[in-house]
Amino acid sequence: MTVPARRAGSAYRSAAKVLLAILAVIAAGCSTTAKPPAMPQLPGPQWESGKLIESISQRRQQFRSVRALARVNYAGPEGKHGFEEAVLVQRPDRLRLETLTLLGAILIVTANDTEIIGYHPREGVMVRGRSSKENLLRYTQIPLELDEITALLLGLPPVEPSAPWRRDGNSLIFSPNGRIKDSLAFESQLPVPTQWQRFNGGGGLELTARFSDYITTPVGLFPSKIDVDAPLQGRKVEIRFQDPEFNAIIPAESFSQQKPPHVQEFPIEIIGS
C-alpha cells in the first residue's frame, strides 16, 4: 500500500467506527445533552395477534421515505459524542447520511442497490464499493442488509410479517427455519412497536432497537426517538428526529456521488471488516 493509501486506510478505519453511530453509522461531534426525567408509563393492553400483524404490515405501507435532521448521541469504545445528521431514506435500498458541523458536512455516505460511497470532504478522499451486507458492515459494523437499515431509520422493525411467528405476551417471536431470529414487543397504549431484537444463528443477542416518543404525522404514528444497542460491540446510539418529512419525492441522484476533481478514490476494501 502506498503512503497516501496507508493514510487513507487509517482515516477510513476511524471513519468506519464513527459511522456506526447512526445505526451505527457516522462521525464525531460535541458533548451529549442532558436527558429529561423519564415519565411513568402505563402497561400496554393485551393486543390480539391479528391486530399486531396488521399494524406491522400497515406501517410498512405507510412509511416509504423520510427526509429529516436528527440529533445523534453515541457511546462506545471510542468514547461519547453528539452531532447533527442529515438523513435521507428511500425504502427499500436508498440511503444518504451527512454528518454536519458549523462549517458544513464532514462525512457524506450514500448507498443504493448498486454501490456504497463514503466521502470525506476535508481529507479529499472517497471510498467506493459494491452494495452488499459485507460492505455495509465495513462502515457500520452492524450486521444488517441495506433494506433492513432503511426500514429501521423509518421506525419500522426489519421483520417479515409473513415469516413463521409465535405469541409471547405482547411480543411476537419470529423463527424462520425453526430458529429465533427476531423478537418484536408492543408495550404501548397503541398497537405500535416499542422494541425489536435481532438474534444471531447461535441464539445470541446482536441488536436491540427501542422505539419511543411517537408523534402524529400525516402518514401515521412515527417514533421520533430510536435507541439502538449493539451489545457485542459495546456500542449504543440515540437518534432524535427533528421535523421529519415523509414520502416526499427524492431524486435518485441524491443516493449516489460523483468524485470531485482532485479527490483521491480508494476501494471500500481499504476499510477492515
Short mmCIF file of C-alpha atoms in Angstrom, two decimals:
data_model
loop_
_atom_site.label_atom_id
_atom_site.label_comp_id
_atom_site.label_asym_id
_atom_site.label_seq_id
_atom_site.Cartn_x
_atom_site.Cartn_y
_atom_site.Cartn_z
CA MET A 1 0.00 0.00 0.00
CA THR A 2 1.34 3.46 -0.85
CA VAL A 3 1.81 6.18 1.77
CA PRO A 4 -1.37 8.02 0.69
CA ALA A 5 -3.25 4.73 0.76
CA ARG A 6 -1.96 3.94 4.26
CA ARG A 7 -3.07 7.37 5.43
CA ALA A 8 -6.44 6.91 3.76
CA GLY A 9 -6.77 3.47 5.32
CA SER A 10 -6.13 4.88 8.78
CA ALA A 11 -8.57 7.75 8.20
CA TYR A 12 -11.29 5.44 6.98
CA ARG A 13 -10.85 2.88 9.74
CA SER A 14 -11.56 5.74 12.13
CA ALA A 15 -14.44 6.92 9.95
CA ALA A 16 -15.91 3.43 9.88
CA LYS A 17 -16.05 3.25 13.68
CA VAL A 18 -17.64 6.67 13.93
CA LEU A 19 -20.10 5.98 11.13
CA LEU A 20 -21.63 3.27 13.34
CA ALA A 21 -23.30 5.99 15.26
CA ILE A 22 -26.31 6.10 13.06
CA LEU A 23 -27.26 2.50 13.36
CA ALA A 24 -24.27 2.87 13.95
CA VAL A 25 -23.30 4.84 11.07
CA ILE A 26 -21.34 8.16 11.29
CA ALA A 27 -18.88 10.64 12.84
CA ALA A 28 -17.86 12.51 15.96
CA GLY A 29 -19.05 15.82 17.32
CA CYS A 30 -19.69 17.65 20.57
CA SER A 31 -20.77 16.51 24.02
CA THR A 32 -24.11 14.85 24.76
CA THR A 33 -27.06 16.78 26.15
CA ALA A 34 -28.86 16.16 29.43
CA LYS A 35 -31.88 13.88 29.31
CA PRO A 36 -35.25 14.87 30.79
CA PRO A 37 -36.55 12.69 33.62
CA ALA A 38 -38.45 9.62 32.44
CA MET A 39 -42.23 9.74 32.77
CA PRO A 40 -44.09 6.77 34.24
CA GLN A 41 -45.74 4.56 31.63
CA LEU A 42 -48.92 2.55 31.89
CA PRO A 43 -48.72 -1.14 30.97
CA GLY A 44 -49.86 -1.85 27.43
CA PRO A 45 -53.13 -3.72 26.80
CA GLN A 46 -53.12 -7.33 25.62
CA TRP A 47 -53.38 -6.91 21.88
CA GLU A 48 -54.85 -9.54 19.59
CA SER A 49 -52.23 -11.24 17.43
CA GLY A 50 -54.04 -10.29 14.23
CA LYS A 51 -54.01 -6.63 15.27
CA LEU A 52 -50.24 -6.69 15.76
CA ILE A 53 -49.53 -8.36 12.41
CA GLU A 54 -51.89 -5.88 10.75
CA SER A 55 -50.03 -2.99 12.39
CA ILE A 56 -46.66 -4.24 11.05
CA SER A 57 -47.97 -4.64 7.51
CA GLN A 58 -49.85 -1.34 7.52
CA ARG A 59 -46.87 0.66 8.77
CA ARG A 60 -44.63 -0.81 6.07
CA GLN A 61 -47.09 0.57 3.51
CA GLN A 62 -47.41 3.96 5.22
CA PHE A 63 -43.73 4.86 5.59
CA ARG A 64 -41.79 4.78 2.33
CA SER A 65 -39.27 7.63 2.68
CA VAL A 66 -38.08 10.25 5.14
CA ARG A 67 -36.09 13.46 4.97
CA ALA A 68 -35.05 14.92 8.31
CA LEU A 69 -32.40 16.31 10.58
CA ALA A 70 -31.51 14.16 13.56
CA ARG A 71 -29.62 14.68 16.79
CA VAL A 72 -27.39 11.67 17.40
CA ASN A 73 -25.77 10.74 20.72
CA TYR A 74 -23.26 7.92 20.57
CA ALA A 75 -21.42 5.89 23.22
CA GLY A 76 -18.88 3.16 22.51
CA PRO A 77 -15.24 2.14 22.77
CA GLU A 78 -14.27 5.41 21.04
CA GLY A 79 -15.99 7.50 23.76
CA LYS A 80 -19.17 9.59 23.84
CA HIS A 81 -20.10 12.04 21.09
CA GLY A 82 -23.07 14.07 19.95
CA PHE A 83 -23.66 15.51 16.48
CA GLU A 84 -26.23 16.55 13.91
CA GLU A 85 -27.10 14.30 10.98
CA ALA A 86 -29.00 14.96 7.77
CA VAL A 87 -30.94 11.81 6.91
CA LEU A 88 -32.44 10.82 3.56
CA VAL A 89 -34.04 7.39 3.28
CA GLN A 90 -35.99 5.82 0.43
CA ARG A 91 -37.09 2.27 1.10
CA PRO A 92 -36.04 -0.32 0.34
CA ASP A 93 -32.49 0.37 -0.78
CA ARG A 94 -31.55 4.05 -0.87
CA LEU A 95 -29.76 5.90 1.91
CA ARG A 96 -27.90 9.19 2.37
CA LEU A 97 -26.32 10.37 5.64
CA GLU A 98 -24.46 13.64 6.12
CA THR A 99 -22.58 14.38 9.34
CA LEU A 100 -22.84 18.13 9.88
CA THR A 101 -20.81 20.80 11.66
CA LEU A 102 -20.99 24.59 11.65
CA LEU A 103 -18.55 24.50 8.75
CA GLY A 104 -20.59 22.04 6.69
CA ALA A 105 -20.59 18.30 6.11
CA ILE A 106 -17.54 16.34 7.28
CA LEU A 107 -18.75 12.96 6.04
CA ILE A 108 -21.25 12.00 3.35
CA VAL A 109 -22.31 8.40 2.92
CA THR A 110 -24.62 7.19 0.16
CA ALA A 111 -25.89 3.71 -0.56
CA ASN A 112 -28.16 2.29 -3.23
CA ASP A 113 -28.80 -1.09 -4.81
CA THR A 114 -25.54 -0.81 -6.79
CA GLU A 115 -22.83 0.83 -4.68
CA ILE A 116 -21.81 2.34 -1.34
CA ILE A 117 -19.78 5.58 -1.30
CA GLY A 118 -18.16 7.41 1.59
CA TYR A 119 -16.78 10.90 1.01
CA HIS A 120 -14.64 12.93 3.43
CA PRO A 121 -14.60 16.49 2.05
CA ARG A 122 -11.92 17.71 4.46
CA GLU A 123 -9.50 14.89 3.66
CA GLY A 124 -10.31 14.90 -0.04
CA VAL A 125 -10.81 11.13 -0.01
CA MET A 126 -13.63 8.96 -1.38
CA VAL A 127 -14.24 5.25 -0.79
CA ARG A 128 -16.40 3.24 -3.18
CA GLY A 129 -17.62 -0.37 -3.34
CA ARG A 130 -20.48 -2.57 -4.42
CA SER A 131 -23.67 -2.59 -2.36
CA SER A 132 -23.63 -5.61 -0.07
CA LYS A 133 -24.18 -6.58 3.54
CA GLU A 134 -20.44 -7.18 3.88
CA ASN A 135 -19.56 -3.69 2.66
CA LEU A 136 -22.23 -2.08 4.84
CA LEU A 137 -20.64 -3.94 7.73
CA ARG A 138 -17.29 -2.31 6.91
CA TYR A 139 -18.83 1.11 7.61
CA THR A 140 -21.44 0.36 10.24
CA GLN A 141 -20.16 -2.81 11.94
CA ILE A 142 -23.85 -3.70 12.14
CA PRO A 143 -24.93 -6.99 10.52
CA LEU A 144 -27.96 -5.68 8.61
CA GLU A 145 -28.85 -5.59 4.94
CA LEU A 146 -29.46 -2.19 3.32
CA ASP A 147 -33.22 -2.71 3.24
CA GLU A 148 -33.14 -3.52 6.97
CA ILE A 149 -31.19 -0.36 7.81
CA THR A 150 -33.54 1.84 5.79
CA ALA A 151 -36.54 0.24 7.48
CA LEU A 152 -35.06 0.82 10.94
CA LEU A 153 -34.47 4.52 10.22
CA LEU A 154 -38.13 4.81 9.26
CA GLY A 155 -39.17 3.36 12.60
CA LEU A 156 -40.00 0.00 11.05
CA PRO A 157 -38.60 -3.11 12.74
CA PRO A 158 -36.93 -5.15 9.96
CA VAL A 159 -39.13 -8.23 10.26
CA GLU A 160 -41.11 -10.07 7.62
CA PRO A 161 -44.77 -10.31 8.75
CA SER A 162 -45.29 -13.44 6.64
CA ALA A 163 -42.48 -15.35 8.43
CA PRO A 164 -43.46 -18.02 11.00
CA TRP A 165 -44.13 -16.47 14.40
CA ARG A 166 -45.50 -17.26 17.85
CA ARG A 167 -47.00 -15.14 20.60
CA ASP A 168 -45.24 -14.41 23.89
CA GLY A 169 -47.28 -11.93 25.93
CA ASN A 170 -47.34 -8.70 23.94
CA SER A 171 -44.39 -9.82 21.83
CA LEU A 172 -44.16 -11.66 18.55
CA ILE A 173 -41.27 -14.09 18.13
CA PHE A 174 -40.25 -14.71 14.51
CA SER A 175 -38.49 -18.03 13.92
CA PRO A 176 -37.78 -18.79 10.26
CA ASN A 177 -36.10 -22.19 9.79
CA GLY A 178 -37.02 -23.09 13.36
CA ARG A 179 -34.53 -20.64 14.93
CA ILE A 180 -35.36 -17.45 16.79
CA LYS A 181 -34.35 -14.51 14.61
CA ASP A 182 -36.42 -11.52 15.76
CA SER A 183 -38.46 -10.50 18.78
CA LEU A 184 -40.91 -7.61 18.47
CA ALA A 185 -42.64 -6.07 21.53
CA PHE A 186 -45.78 -3.91 21.63
CA GLU A 187 -45.75 -2.47 25.17
CA SER A 188 -47.77 0.67 24.50
CA GLN A 189 -51.29 2.01 24.69
CA LEU A 190 -51.32 1.89 20.89
CA PRO A 191 -50.51 -1.08 18.60
CA VAL A 192 -47.11 0.27 17.60
CA PRO A 193 -43.75 -1.47 18.11
CA THR A 194 -41.75 -0.43 21.18
CA GLN A 195 -38.77 -2.81 20.95
CA TRP A 196 -37.12 -5.02 18.34
CA GLN A 197 -34.35 -7.55 18.97
CA ARG A 198 -32.25 -9.46 16.45
CA PHE A 199 -30.57 -12.76 17.37
CA ASN A 200 -27.70 -14.49 15.60
CA GLY A 201 -27.60 -18.11 14.47
CA GLY A 202 -26.33 -19.24 17.86
CA GLY A 203 -29.18 -17.54 19.71
CA GLY A 204 -27.05 -14.63 20.94
CA LEU A 205 -28.48 -11.12 21.04
CA GLU A 206 -26.94 -8.97 18.29
CA LEU A 207 -29.08 -5.82 18.25
CA THR A 208 -31.80 -4.11 20.23
CA ALA A 209 -33.78 -1.11 18.97
CA ARG A 210 -36.27 0.78 21.13
CA PHE A 211 -38.92 2.99 19.56
CA SER A 212 -40.39 5.81 21.66
CA ASP A 213 -41.71 9.39 21.68
CA TYR A 214 -44.23 8.64 18.95
CA ILE A 215 -45.57 11.68 17.14
CA THR A 216 -48.62 12.06 14.90
CA THR A 217 -47.76 12.65 11.23
CA PRO A 218 -49.88 12.82 8.06
CA VAL A 219 -48.94 9.20 7.26
CA GLY A 220 -49.20 7.69 10.75
CA LEU A 221 -47.52 7.47 14.14
CA PHE A 222 -43.72 7.78 13.98
CA PRO A 223 -41.16 7.15 16.75
CA SER A 224 -39.19 10.40 16.90
CA LYS A 225 -36.66 8.70 19.19
CA ILE A 226 -34.87 5.45 18.31
CA ASP A 227 -32.27 3.87 20.61
CA VAL A 228 -30.02 1.19 19.15
CA ASP A 229 -27.83 -1.07 21.28
CA ALA A 230 -25.18 -3.38 19.78
CA PRO A 231 -24.04 -5.32 22.90
CA LEU A 232 -21.45 -7.46 21.14
CA GLN A 233 -19.64 -4.28 20.03
CA GLY A 234 -20.34 -2.33 23.24
CA ARG A 235 -21.96 0.50 21.26
CA LYS A 236 -25.14 2.49 21.82
CA VAL A 237 -26.74 5.25 19.80
CA GLU A 238 -29.69 7.55 20.43
CA ILE A 239 -31.37 9.14 17.40
CA ARG A 240 -33.84 12.01 17.83
CA PHE A 241 -35.53 13.11 14.62
CA GLN A 242 -36.44 16.77 14.08
CA ASP A 243 -39.33 17.77 11.81
CA PRO A 244 -39.32 14.64 9.64
CA GLU A 245 -40.93 14.82 6.20
CA PHE A 246 -42.36 11.57 4.87
CA ASN A 247 -42.98 10.11 1.43
CA ALA A 248 -41.59 13.09 -0.48
CA ILE A 249 -40.16 12.52 -3.95
CA ILE A 250 -36.37 12.31 -3.52
CA PRO A 251 -34.24 12.45 -6.70
CA ALA A 252 -32.32 9.24 -7.36
CA GLU A 253 -29.06 11.18 -7.72
CA SER A 254 -29.28 12.06 -4.01
CA PHE A 255 -28.26 8.48 -3.24
CA SER A 256 -25.02 8.48 -5.22
CA GLN A 257 -21.94 10.70 -5.50
CA GLN A 258 -19.60 11.75 -8.27
CA LYS A 259 -15.90 12.06 -7.49
CA PRO A 260 -14.94 15.73 -7.33
CA PRO A 261 -11.72 16.84 -9.05
CA HIS A 262 -8.50 16.37 -7.06
CA VAL A 263 -10.15 13.83 -4.72
CA GLN A 264 -8.39 10.52 -4.15
CA GLU A 265 -10.57 7.42 -4.53
CA PHE A 266 -9.96 4.04 -2.89
CA PRO A 267 -11.83 0.72 -2.93
CA ILE A 268 -14.02 0.06 0.08
CA GLU A 269 -11.87 -2.97 0.92
CA ILE A 270 -9.37 -0.48 2.38
CA ILE A 271 -11.68 -0.46 5.41
CA GLY A 272 -11.19 -3.54 7.55
CA SER A 273 -14.38 -5.51 8.17
#
